[in-house]
mmCIF file of C-alpha atoms and ligand atoms in Angstrom:
data_model
loop_
_atom_site.group_PDB
_atom_site.id
_atom_site.type_symbol
_atom_site.label_atom_id
_atom_site.label_comp_id
_atom_site.label_asym_id
_atom_site.label_seq_id
_atom_site.Cartn_x
_atom_site.Cartn_y
_atom_site.Cartn_z
ATOM 1 C CA MET D 1 21.134 -4.949 20.286
ATOM 2 C CA PRO D 2 17.770 -6.142 20.848
ATOM 3 C CA SER D 3 15.420 -6.969 18.458
ATOM 4 C CA LYS D 4 12.830 -4.375 17.234
ATOM 5 C CA TYR D 5 9.606 -5.561 16.607
ATOM 6 C CA ILE D 6 6.237 -4.540 14.475
ATOM 7 C CA LEU D 7 3.296 -5.936 16.394
ATOM 8 C CA VAL D 8 1.021 -7.910 13.744
ATOM 9 C CA THR D 9 -2.367 -8.334 15.612
ATOM 10 C CA GLY D 10 -4.475 -11.156 13.917
ATOM 11 C CA GLY D 11 -0.946 -12.301 12.933
ATOM 12 C CA THR D 12 -2.033 -15.733 11.853
ATOM 13 C CA GLY D 13 -5.217 -14.597 9.934
ATOM 14 C CA PHE D 14 -5.508 -14.288 6.410
ATOM 15 C CA ILE D 15 -4.128 -10.823 5.564
ATOM 16 C CA GLY D 16 -1.944 -10.562 8.490
ATOM 17 C CA SER D 17 0.133 -13.873 7.898
ATOM 18 C CA HIS D 18 0.772 -12.420 4.249
ATOM 19 C CA THR D 19 1.681 -9.199 5.531
ATOM 20 C CA SER D 20 4.335 -10.895 7.900
ATOM 21 C CA ILE D 21 5.854 -12.417 4.885
ATOM 22 C CA ALA D 22 5.811 -9.022 3.387
ATOM 23 C CA LEU D 23 7.482 -7.212 6.581
ATOM 24 C CA ALA D 24 10.051 -9.977 7.262
ATOM 25 C CA ALA D 25 11.112 -9.476 3.244
ATOM 26 C CA ALA D 26 11.390 -5.718 3.733
ATOM 27 C CA GLY D 27 13.840 -6.551 6.974
ATOM 28 C CA TYR D 28 11.218 -5.882 9.692
ATOM 29 C CA ILE D 29 10.833 -8.363 12.326
ATOM 30 C CA PRO D 30 7.256 -9.225 12.760
ATOM 31 C CA LEU D 31 5.868 -10.192 16.150
ATOM 32 C CA LEU D 32 2.349 -11.655 16.181
ATOM 33 C CA LEU D 33 -0.615 -11.282 18.513
ATOM 34 C CA ASP D 34 -3.497 -13.661 17.791
ATOM 35 C CA ASN D 35 -6.361 -15.517 19.848
ATOM 36 C CA PHE D 36 -6.809 -18.118 17.287
ATOM 37 C CA SER D 37 -10.597 -17.432 17.125
ATOM 38 C CA ASN D 38 -10.376 -17.733 13.020
ATOM 39 C CA SER D 39 -6.664 -18.819 12.278
ATOM 40 C CA ASP D 40 -4.760 -21.847 13.160
ATOM 41 C CA ALA D 41 -1.424 -22.340 14.975
ATOM 42 C CA ARG D 42 0.020 -24.467 12.200
ATOM 43 C CA VAL D 43 0.408 -21.351 9.803
ATOM 44 C CA LEU D 44 3.256 -20.404 12.014
ATOM 45 C CA GLN D 45 5.238 -23.548 10.474
ATOM 46 C CA ARG D 46 4.424 -22.567 7.105
ATOM 47 C CA LEU D 47 5.634 -18.973 7.661
ATOM 48 C CA ASN D 48 8.816 -20.637 8.998
ATOM 49 C CA ASN D 49 8.991 -22.281 5.463
ATOM 50 C CA ILE D 50 8.767 -18.951 3.552
ATOM 51 C CA ILE D 51 10.576 -16.705 5.889
ATOM 52 C CA GLY D 52 13.069 -19.240 7.049
ATOM 53 C CA THR D 53 12.519 -18.403 10.671
ATOM 54 C CA THR D 54 9.412 -18.786 13.000
ATOM 55 C CA PRO D 55 7.868 -15.479 14.116
ATOM 56 C CA LYS D 56 7.330 -14.860 17.879
ATOM 57 C CA LEU D 57 3.929 -15.615 18.533
ATOM 58 C CA VAL D 58 1.976 -14.228 21.594
ATOM 59 C CA GLU D 59 -1.408 -15.882 22.099
ATOM 60 C CA GLY D 60 -4.226 -13.787 23.550
ATOM 61 C CA ASP D 61 -6.732 -11.539 23.077
ATOM 62 C CA VAL D 62 -6.502 -7.626 21.601
ATOM 63 C CA ARG D 63 -9.034 -6.653 24.195
ATOM 64 C CA ASP D 64 -7.015 -8.004 26.889
ATOM 65 C CA THR D 65 -5.431 -5.055 28.791
ATOM 66 C CA PRO D 66 -3.080 -6.564 31.172
ATOM 67 C CA LEU D 67 -1.915 -8.968 28.285
ATOM 68 C CA LEU D 68 -1.260 -5.869 26.027
ATOM 69 C CA ALA D 69 0.626 -3.880 28.699
ATOM 70 C CA LYS D 70 2.985 -6.966 29.377
ATOM 71 C CA LEU D 71 3.593 -7.139 25.788
ATOM 72 C CA PHE D 72 4.452 -3.639 25.267
ATOM 73 C CA GLY D 73 6.887 -3.901 28.548
ATOM 74 C CA ASP D 74 8.168 -7.154 27.329
ATOM 75 C CA TYR D 75 9.163 -6.428 23.585
ATOM 76 C CA ASP D 76 10.797 -3.305 21.727
ATOM 77 C CA ILE D 77 8.127 -2.528 19.799
ATOM 78 C CA THR D 78 8.303 0.163 17.069
ATOM 79 C CA GLY D 79 5.124 0.049 15.100
ATOM 80 C CA VAL D 80 1.615 -1.974 15.054
ATOM 81 C CA MET D 81 -0.340 -3.230 12.196
ATOM 82 C CA HIS D 82 -4.013 -3.860 13.855
ATOM 83 C CA PHE D 83 -5.564 -6.734 11.749
ATOM 84 C CA ALA D 84 -7.268 -8.703 14.549
ATOM 85 C CA GLY D 85 -11.009 -8.452 14.192
ATOM 86 C CA LEU D 86 -14.299 -10.221 13.166
ATOM 87 C CA LYS D 87 -15.349 -9.896 9.330
ATOM 88 C CA ALA D 88 -18.256 -11.467 8.417
ATOM 89 C CA VAL D 89 -20.937 -9.126 7.405
ATOM 90 C CA GLY D 90 -24.123 -11.792 8.274
ATOM 91 C CA ASP D 91 -22.799 -12.414 11.433
ATOM 92 C CA SER D 92 -22.503 -8.709 12.428
ATOM 93 C CA VAL D 93 -25.876 -8.330 11.737
ATOM 94 C CA ALA D 94 -26.884 -11.109 14.005
ATOM 95 C CA ASP D 95 -24.466 -10.440 16.614
ATOM 96 C CA PRO D 96 -23.677 -6.471 16.756
ATOM 97 C CA LEU D 97 -22.563 -6.541 20.265
ATOM 98 C CA SER D 98 -19.514 -8.927 19.494
ATOM 99 C CA TYR D 99 -18.458 -6.960 16.462
ATOM 100 C CA TYR D 100 -18.600 -3.572 18.325
ATOM 101 C CA ASP D 101 -16.874 -5.307 21.161
ATOM 102 C CA VAL D 102 -13.814 -7.076 19.360
ATOM 103 C CA ASN D 103 -13.363 -4.405 16.479
ATOM 104 C CA VAL D 104 -14.158 -1.130 18.339
ATOM 105 C CA CYS D 105 -13.425 -1.767 21.810
ATOM 106 C CA GLY D 106 -10.341 -3.990 20.675
ATOM 107 C CA THR D 107 -8.863 -1.054 18.635
ATOM 108 C CA VAL D 108 -9.423 1.483 21.657
ATOM 109 C CA ASN D 109 -7.618 -0.940 23.906
ATOM 110 C CA LEU D 110 -4.589 -1.282 21.551
ATOM 111 C CA ALA D 111 -4.206 2.263 20.746
ATOM 112 C CA ARG D 112 -4.566 2.942 24.957
ATOM 113 C CA ALA D 113 -1.582 0.427 25.180
ATOM 114 C CA MET D 114 0.220 2.149 22.239
ATOM 115 C CA LYS D 115 -0.165 5.238 23.760
ATOM 116 C CA ALA D 116 0.842 4.052 27.405
ATOM 117 C CA SER D 117 4.209 2.612 25.822
ATOM 118 C CA GLY D 118 5.000 5.594 23.606
ATOM 119 C CA VAL D 119 4.117 3.579 20.235
ATOM 120 C CA LYS D 120 2.311 5.993 17.841
ATOM 121 C CA THR D 121 2.879 4.111 14.912
ATOM 122 C CA LEU D 122 -0.304 2.223 13.377
ATOM 123 C CA ILE D 123 -1.555 0.889 10.451
ATOM 124 C CA PHE D 124 -5.327 -0.144 10.773
ATOM 125 C CA SER D 125 -7.206 -2.723 8.640
ATOM 126 C CA SER D 126 -10.329 -0.674 7.610
ATOM 127 C CA SER D 127 -12.701 -1.666 4.689
ATOM 128 C CA ALA D 128 -14.587 -0.548 1.471
ATOM 129 C CA THR D 129 -17.410 -1.331 3.524
ATOM 130 C CA VAL D 130 -17.162 2.153 5.425
ATOM 131 C CA TYR D 131 -18.577 3.505 2.004
ATOM 132 C CA GLY D 132 -21.851 1.384 2.037
ATOM 133 C CA GLU D 133 -23.670 1.308 -1.324
ATOM 134 C CA PRO D 134 -21.528 4.008 -3.202
ATOM 135 C CA GLU D 135 -23.158 6.344 -5.515
ATOM 136 C CA SER D 136 -20.531 5.896 -8.348
ATOM 137 C CA SER D 137 -17.475 3.972 -8.659
ATOM 138 C CA PRO D 138 -14.505 4.716 -9.065
ATOM 139 C CA ILE D 139 -14.408 5.219 -5.246
ATOM 140 C CA PRO D 140 -12.295 7.947 -3.820
ATOM 141 C CA GLU D 141 -11.135 8.403 -0.204
ATOM 142 C CA HIS D 142 -13.413 11.126 0.127
ATOM 143 C CA ALA D 143 -16.689 9.304 -0.766
ATOM 144 C CA PRO D 144 -19.157 9.635 2.172
ATOM 145 C CA PHE D 145 -19.181 7.079 5.133
ATOM 146 C CA ALA D 146 -22.230 5.341 4.600
ATOM 147 C CA PRO D 147 -21.619 1.908 6.033
ATOM 148 C CA ALA D 148 -24.702 -0.453 5.414
ATOM 149 C CA ASN D 149 -24.333 -3.282 8.568
ATOM 150 C CA PRO D 150 -22.631 -3.395 11.946
ATOM 151 C CA TYR D 151 -19.293 -4.654 10.476
ATOM 152 C CA GLY D 152 -19.027 -1.692 8.060
ATOM 153 C CA GLN D 153 -20.084 0.602 11.119
ATOM 154 C CA SER D 154 -17.324 -1.155 13.526
ATOM 155 C CA LYS D 155 -14.748 0.178 10.735
ATOM 156 C CA ALA D 156 -15.928 3.625 10.358
ATOM 157 C CA MET D 157 -16.250 4.053 14.354
ATOM 158 C CA SER D 158 -12.552 2.730 14.457
ATOM 159 C CA GLU D 159 -11.689 5.157 11.999
ATOM 160 C CA LEU D 160 -13.102 7.981 13.989
ATOM 161 C CA ILE D 161 -11.715 7.209 16.919
ATOM 162 C CA LEU D 162 -8.047 6.710 15.232
ATOM 163 C CA ALA D 163 -8.893 10.404 13.627
ATOM 164 C CA ASP D 164 -9.722 11.834 17.032
ATOM 165 C CA LEU D 165 -6.656 10.336 18.625
ATOM 166 C CA HIS D 166 -4.339 11.873 15.964
ATOM 167 C CA LYS D 167 -6.110 15.045 16.362
ATOM 168 C CA SER D 168 -5.562 14.863 20.190
ATOM 169 C CA ASP D 169 -1.705 14.483 19.630
ATOM 170 C CA PRO D 170 -0.331 15.040 15.882
ATOM 171 C CA THR D 171 2.917 13.091 16.743
ATOM 172 C CA TRP D 172 0.679 9.814 16.182
ATOM 173 C CA ARG D 173 1.599 8.157 12.607
ATOM 174 C CA ILE D 174 -1.446 6.366 11.619
ATOM 175 C CA ALA D 175 -2.715 4.743 8.531
ATOM 176 C CA ARG D 176 -6.265 3.617 7.932
ATOM 177 C CA LEU D 177 -6.146 1.454 5.002
ATOM 178 C CA ARG D 178 -9.323 0.561 3.262
ATOM 179 C CA TYR D 179 -9.186 -2.646 1.233
ATOM 180 C CA PHE D 180 -11.554 -3.705 -1.401
ATOM 181 C CA ASN D 181 -11.542 -7.459 -1.898
ATOM 182 C CA PRO D 182 -8.639 -9.593 -0.917
ATOM 183 C CA VAL D 183 -8.314 -12.754 -2.530
ATOM 184 C CA GLY D 184 -4.965 -14.989 -3.848
ATOM 185 C CA ALA D 185 -2.545 -16.743 -1.788
ATOM 186 C CA HIS D 186 1.208 -16.793 -1.028
ATOM 187 C CA GLU D 187 2.500 -18.091 -4.462
ATOM 188 C CA SER D 188 4.274 -20.825 -2.304
ATOM 189 C CA GLY D 189 0.650 -22.231 -1.845
ATOM 190 C CA LEU D 190 1.755 -22.910 1.731
ATOM 191 C CA ILE D 191 -0.754 -20.191 3.090
ATOM 192 C CA GLY D 192 -3.910 -18.686 2.514
ATOM 193 C CA GLU D 193 -7.516 -18.019 3.483
ATOM 194 C CA LEU D 194 -8.981 -20.294 5.926
ATOM 195 C CA PRO D 195 -13.014 -19.826 5.500
ATOM 196 C CA GLN D 196 -14.623 -22.044 8.191
ATOM 197 C CA GLY D 197 -17.814 -23.978 7.028
ATOM 198 C CA LYS D 198 -19.350 -22.649 3.969
ATOM 199 C CA PRO D 199 -17.954 -19.906 2.099
ATOM 200 C CA ASN D 200 -19.844 -16.640 1.766
ATOM 201 C CA ASN D 201 -16.971 -15.214 -0.279
ATOM 202 C CA LEU D 202 -16.576 -15.843 -4.054
ATOM 203 C CA MET D 203 -13.037 -16.878 -4.612
ATOM 204 C CA PRO D 204 -12.745 -19.485 -1.640
ATOM 205 C CA PHE D 205 -16.187 -20.973 -2.748
ATOM 206 C CA VAL D 206 -14.926 -21.020 -6.673
ATOM 207 C CA SER D 207 -11.984 -22.837 -5.611
ATOM 208 C CA GLN D 208 -14.160 -25.182 -3.421
ATOM 209 C CA VAL D 209 -16.048 -26.312 -6.206
ATOM 210 C CA ALA D 210 -13.090 -26.756 -8.297
ATOM 211 C CA VAL D 211 -11.635 -29.090 -6.128
ATOM 212 C CA GLY D 212 -14.572 -30.990 -5.636
ATOM 213 C CA ILE D 213 -15.483 -29.838 -1.869
ATOM 214 C CA ARG D 214 -18.603 -28.316 -3.165
ATOM 215 C CA GLU D 215 -20.597 -29.209 -6.254
ATOM 216 C CA ARG D 216 -22.147 -26.092 -7.710
ATOM 217 C CA LEU D 217 -21.799 -22.156 -7.183
ATOM 218 C CA THR D 218 -24.617 -20.235 -7.163
ATOM 219 C CA VAL D 219 -24.423 -16.707 -8.766
ATOM 220 C CA HIS D 220 -26.382 -14.356 -7.215
ATOM 221 C CA GLY D 221 -27.807 -12.216 -9.799
ATOM 222 C CA ASN D 222 -27.367 -11.859 -13.265
ATOM 223 C CA ASP D 223 -29.441 -9.341 -14.386
ATOM 224 C CA TYR D 224 -27.365 -6.257 -12.914
ATOM 225 C CA PRO D 225 -26.734 -3.386 -14.928
ATOM 226 C CA THR D 226 -23.211 -4.495 -15.852
ATOM 227 C CA PRO D 227 -21.471 -6.197 -18.835
ATOM 228 C CA ASP D 228 -22.300 -9.559 -18.346
ATOM 229 C CA GLY D 229 -25.609 -8.733 -15.274
ATOM 230 C CA THR D 230 -23.507 -10.417 -12.762
ATOM 231 C CA GLY D 231 -21.840 -8.417 -9.724
ATOM 232 C CA VAL D 232 -18.920 -6.360 -10.253
ATOM 233 C CA ARG D 233 -15.913 -5.951 -7.455
ATOM 234 C CA ASP D 234 -12.372 -4.625 -7.158
ATOM 235 C CA TYR D 235 -10.332 -8.185 -6.244
ATOM 236 C CA VAL D 236 -7.034 -7.399 -4.965
ATOM 237 C CA HIS D 237 -4.273 -9.892 -4.501
ATOM 238 C CA VAL D 238 -3.308 -10.585 -0.798
ATOM 239 C CA MET D 239 0.387 -10.108 -1.416
ATOM 240 C CA ASP D 240 -0.206 -6.916 -3.245
ATOM 241 C CA LEU D 241 -2.241 -5.946 -0.131
ATOM 242 C CA ALA D 242 0.723 -7.018 2.217
ATOM 243 C CA GLU D 243 3.096 -5.051 0.415
ATOM 244 C CA GLY D 244 0.786 -1.907 0.272
ATOM 245 C CA HIS D 245 1.190 -2.192 4.514
ATOM 246 C CA VAL D 246 4.889 -2.266 4.080
ATOM 247 C CA ALA D 247 4.569 0.594 2.043
ATOM 248 C CA ALA D 248 2.621 2.571 4.202
ATOM 249 C CA LEU D 249 4.354 1.522 7.305
ATOM 250 C CA ARG D 250 7.393 3.101 5.429
ATOM 251 C CA HIS D 251 5.379 6.414 4.677
ATOM 252 C CA VAL D 252 4.170 7.088 8.248
ATOM 253 C CA THR D 253 7.584 6.437 9.841
ATOM 254 C CA ASP D 254 9.163 9.163 7.781
ATOM 255 C CA ASN D 255 5.824 11.457 7.794
ATOM 256 C CA PRO D 256 3.761 11.951 10.903
ATOM 257 C CA GLY D 257 0.260 12.175 10.034
ATOM 258 C CA LEU D 258 -3.022 10.437 9.587
ATOM 259 C CA LEU D 259 -3.060 8.777 6.313
ATOM 260 C CA THR D 260 -6.524 7.283 4.668
ATOM 261 C CA LEU D 261 -5.993 5.230 1.741
ATOM 262 C CA ASN D 262 -7.768 2.731 -0.499
ATOM 263 C CA LEU D 263 -5.891 -0.094 -1.267
ATOM 264 C CA GLY D 264 -7.535 -2.065 -4.436
ATOM 265 C CA THR D 265 -6.516 -2.488 -8.178
ATOM 266 C CA GLY D 266 -8.917 0.001 -9.575
ATOM 267 C CA VAL D 267 -10.278 -2.728 -11.764
ATOM 268 C CA GLY D 268 -13.679 -4.022 -11.786
ATOM 269 C CA ALA D 269 -14.292 -7.954 -12.289
ATOM 270 C CA SER D 270 -17.485 -9.639 -12.837
ATOM 271 C CA VAL D 271 -18.305 -12.958 -11.107
ATOM 272 C CA LEU D 272 -18.256 -14.511 -14.428
ATOM 273 C CA ASP D 273 -14.935 -13.183 -14.992
ATOM 274 C CA VAL D 274 -13.497 -14.590 -11.975
ATOM 275 C CA VAL D 275 -15.095 -18.071 -12.617
ATOM 276 C CA ASN D 276 -13.924 -18.227 -16.345
ATOM 277 C CA THR D 277 -10.555 -16.890 -15.327
ATOM 278 C CA PHE D 278 -10.433 -19.870 -12.993
ATOM 279 C CA GLU D 279 -11.471 -22.629 -15.081
ATOM 280 C CA ARG D 280 -9.001 -21.220 -17.112
ATOM 281 C CA VAL D 281 -6.053 -21.295 -14.863
ATOM 282 C CA SER D 282 -6.478 -24.361 -12.976
ATOM 283 C CA GLY D 283 -8.067 -26.456 -15.607
ATOM 284 C CA ARG D 284 -10.952 -27.560 -13.720
ATOM 285 C CA PRO D 285 -14.513 -26.906 -14.298
ATOM 286 C CA VAL D 286 -16.743 -24.736 -12.047
ATOM 287 C CA ALA D 287 -20.387 -26.026 -12.115
ATOM 288 C CA ARG D 288 -22.627 -22.833 -11.471
ATOM 289 C CA ASP D 289 -26.195 -22.038 -11.466
ATOM 290 C CA MET D 290 -27.832 -18.578 -11.724
ATOM 291 C CA GLY D 291 -29.743 -17.573 -8.755
ATOM 292 C CA PRO D 292 -31.663 -14.496 -7.526
ATOM 293 C CA ARG D 293 -29.892 -11.299 -6.362
ATOM 294 C CA ARG D 294 -28.857 -11.252 -2.561
ATOM 295 C CA PRO D 295 -30.627 -8.643 -0.611
ATOM 296 C CA GLY D 296 -28.078 -6.000 0.358
ATOM 297 C CA ASP D 297 -25.731 -6.480 -2.803
ATOM 298 C CA VAL D 298 -24.403 -3.499 -4.640
ATOM 299 C CA PRO D 299 -24.337 -4.227 -8.520
ATOM 300 C CA ALA D 300 -20.600 -2.787 -8.699
ATOM 301 C CA TYR D 301 -17.801 -1.017 -7.129
ATOM 302 C CA TRP D 302 -14.219 -0.535 -7.447
ATOM 303 C CA ALA D 303 -11.583 1.606 -5.761
ATOM 304 C CA ASP D 304 -9.765 4.681 -6.763
ATOM 305 C CA PRO D 305 -6.288 3.877 -5.919
ATOM 306 C CA SER D 306 -4.708 6.762 -7.210
ATOM 307 C CA GLN D 307 -4.078 8.480 -3.831
ATOM 308 C CA ALA D 308 -2.006 5.169 -3.059
ATOM 309 C CA LEU D 309 -0.146 5.636 -5.822
ATOM 310 C CA ALA D 310 0.469 9.116 -5.535
ATOM 311 C CA THR D 311 1.541 8.806 -1.716
ATOM 312 C CA LEU D 312 3.361 5.585 -1.295
ATOM 313 C CA GLY D 313 4.340 4.852 -4.964
ATOM 314 C CA TRP D 314 2.221 1.403 -4.248
ATOM 315 C CA LYS D 315 0.000 -0.128 -7.142
ATOM 316 C CA ALA D 316 -1.446 -3.375 -7.475
ATOM 317 C CA LYS D 317 0.689 -5.689 -9.671
ATOM 318 C CA ARG D 318 -0.912 -8.630 -9.569
ATOM 319 C CA GLY D 319 -3.886 -9.353 -12.024
ATOM 320 C CA LEU D 320 -6.832 -11.706 -12.026
ATOM 321 C CA ASP D 321 -4.755 -14.536 -13.461
ATOM 322 C CA GLU D 322 -2.252 -14.611 -10.506
ATOM 323 C CA MET D 323 -5.180 -14.082 -8.072
ATOM 324 C CA CYS D 324 -6.721 -17.122 -9.389
ATOM 325 C CA ALA D 325 -3.838 -19.039 -9.938
ATOM 326 C CA ASP D 326 -2.374 -18.718 -6.667
ATOM 327 C CA SER D 327 -5.941 -19.492 -4.761
ATOM 328 C CA TRP D 328 -6.106 -22.667 -6.658
ATOM 329 C CA ARG D 329 -2.524 -23.811 -5.755
ATOM 330 C CA TRP D 330 -3.461 -23.149 -2.074
ATOM 331 C CA GLN D 331 -6.578 -24.960 -2.267
ATOM 332 C CA ALA D 332 -5.257 -27.703 -4.488
ATOM 333 C CA LEU D 333 -2.380 -28.066 -1.925
ATOM 334 C CA ASN D 334 -4.269 -28.078 1.181
ATOM 335 C CA PRO D 335 -7.749 -29.194 0.214
ATOM 336 C CA ASP D 336 -8.792 -29.563 3.603
ATOM 337 C CA ALA D 337 -7.241 -26.424 5.050
ATOM 338 C CA TYR D 338 -6.464 -27.828 8.172
ATOM 339 C CA ASP D 339 -9.683 -29.688 8.491
ATOM 340 C CA ARG D 340 -11.647 -26.378 9.326
ATOM 341 C CA ARG D 341 -14.053 -27.274 6.549
ATOM 342 C CA THR D 342 -15.862 -29.265 8.854
ATOM 343 C CA ARG D 343 -15.565 -26.922 11.846
ATOM 344 C CA PRO D 344 -18.624 -24.795 12.761
ATOM 345 C CA ARG D 345 -18.527 -21.350 11.288
ATOM 346 C CA THR D 346 -17.868 -18.464 13.335
ATOM 347 C CA THR D 347 -16.204 -15.789 11.472
ATOM 348 C CA SER D 348 -15.729 -16.860 7.987
ATOM 349 C CA THR D 349 -16.460 -14.220 5.498
ATOM 350 C CA ALA D 350 -15.522 -10.585 4.732
ATOM 351 C CA VAL D 351 -16.267 -7.929 2.312
HETATM 352 N N1 LIG R 1 -10.620 -10.434 4.192
HETATM 353 C C1 LIG R 1 -11.338 -9.242 3.678
HETATM 354 O O1 LIG R 1 -11.977 -9.524 2.773
HETATM 355 C C2 LIG R 1 -11.477 -7.833 4.519
HETATM 356 C C3 LIG R 1 -11.841 -6.613 3.869
HETATM 357 C C4 LIG R 1 -11.768 -5.614 4.286
HETATM 358 C C5 LIG R 1 -10.795 -5.909 5.937
HETATM 359 N N2 LIG R 1 -10.511 -6.783 6.246
HETATM 360 C C6 LIG R 1 -10.040 -6.444 7.684
HETATM 361 O O2 LIG R 1 -8.811 -7.247 7.849
HETATM 362 C C7 LIG R 1 -8.665 -7.545 8.969
HETATM 363 C C8 LIG R 1 -7.936 -8.957 8.962
HETATM 364 O O3 LIG R 1 -8.736 -9.830 8.059
HETATM 365 P P1 LIG R 1 -8.391 -11.532 7.688
HETATM 366 O O4 LIG R 1 -9.237 -11.700 6.324
HETATM 367 O O5 LIG R 1 -7.040 -11.506 7.495
HETATM 368 O O6 LIG R 1 -9.515 -12.010 8.493
HETATM 369 P P2 LIG R 1 -8.923 -13.401 9.571
HETATM 370 O O7 LIG R 1 -10.350 -13.560 10.169
HETATM 371 O O8 LIG R 1 -8.162 -14.340 8.494
HETATM 372 O O9 LIG R 1 -8.066 -12.747 10.261
HETATM 373 C C9 LIG R 1 -8.182 -11.783 11.892
HETATM 374 C C10 LIG R 1 -7.042 -12.490 12.450
HETATM 375 O O10 LIG R 1 -7.483 -11.897 13.937
HETATM 376 C C11 LIG R 1 -7.765 -13.274 14.946
HETATM 377 N N3 LIG R 1 -8.354 -12.224 16.113
HETATM 378 C C12 LIG R 1 -9.913 -12.017 15.963
HETATM 379 N N4 LIG R 1 -10.342 -11.605 17.008
HETATM 380 C C13 LIG R 1 -9.402 -11.292 17.935
HETATM 381 C C14 LIG R 1 -9.195 -10.968 19.208
HETATM 382 N N5 LIG R 1 -9.979 -10.355 20.070
HETATM 383 N N6 LIG R 1 -7.823 -11.007 19.607
HETATM 384 C C15 LIG R 1 -6.763 -11.416 19.049
HETATM 385 N N7 LIG R 1 -6.840 -11.660 17.742
HETATM 386 C C16 LIG R 1 -7.944 -11.838 17.183
HETATM 387 C C17 LIG R 1 -8.283 -14.243 14.125
HETATM 388 O O11 LIG R 1 -8.085 -15.626 15.268
HETATM 389 C C18 LIG R 1 -7.709 -14.192 12.577
HETATM 390 O O12 LIG R 1 -6.163 -14.825 13.067
HETATM 391 C C19 LIG R 1 -9.883 -7.681 9.720
HETATM 392 O O13 LIG R 1 -10.105 -6.574 10.729
HETATM 393 C C20 LIG R 1 -10.873 -7.478 8.629
HETATM 394 O O14 LIG R 1 -11.779 -6.777 9.104
HETATM 395 C C21 LIG R 1 -10.400 -7.760 5.613
#
């Protein structure tokens, strides 16, 4: 019998590669599409070490219409998880057209190819950035859209396009998953996040200081109205996120519709909570300085993940200790992260 695949766009990236493991563990066959603009082909061998087989990979761009037509013709694809995209907020302000092109046009092109081939099951990577600066936390899914930068806009626009698509044909099965702050790595330490150049995100920065690649962490702001004065975020382990995708896929497969869910822990952790936990689980000091607030940073936000629990039975299982321990294992085993540290940064950071 021919294999049935779940197409994973951006499948060699941070969240796509971890989700491919969760898909394989659940009995699905992931088929990866990636243009390697922010990933490395060596991830495939690592996935083989974890899954026991090398996932099929098609190298190419999600905006390439003929390529997608061929892909859907060549493989029996039953559903799609769409991770491919650009994710650096700062870069999106400097180069909005690239963000709208890859993130919005890429999503439209993919959905069109799916429609043409009759594949109507789509799990979409959205982001808590669609909420902008939320008035209060925890943030429920019905909080207003208020993206504050082109990256967030590109996710909000893609969400609206998918809602219109579903309205035009209610037999579509679409999940729009809004991630909070994905961190951690697979417990094997074989795959993890691959920041290029200097990371803007906290966890990769902390782990690079702990391993000795960077001298000190600057904490941006310690005078926020939070318990210790530093910014509070909802960090979620990437394997929890990956399992949330599989749960969403199962759900929409059985229930056609348009699903919109937050994926977060519902618990806020401050910058100092993360740094102190990281020091404790790694046994390494993380030198830090207090610096001024960064423009545009929100003091605190975290998810209301109760809808994901009610709808999918999904709840994040891994706490901050595990997030830090797994990030540290990945960093310690791969200090050069495929030599990418030294390459110029294109799209290294996310919100
Ligand atoms: N990491 C986060 O903090 C975060 C938070 C919220 C949402 N997201 C979203 O989740 C998705 C995955 O994020 P990630 O952290 O794994 O990022 P990532 O950069 O590690 O992975 C994205 C992958 O997509 C590939 N890609 C980029 N443009 C492509 C294109 N045009 N065609 C084909 N492949 C392309 C990259 O090479 C990379 O492998 C993104 O859409 C991102 O916006 C990420």
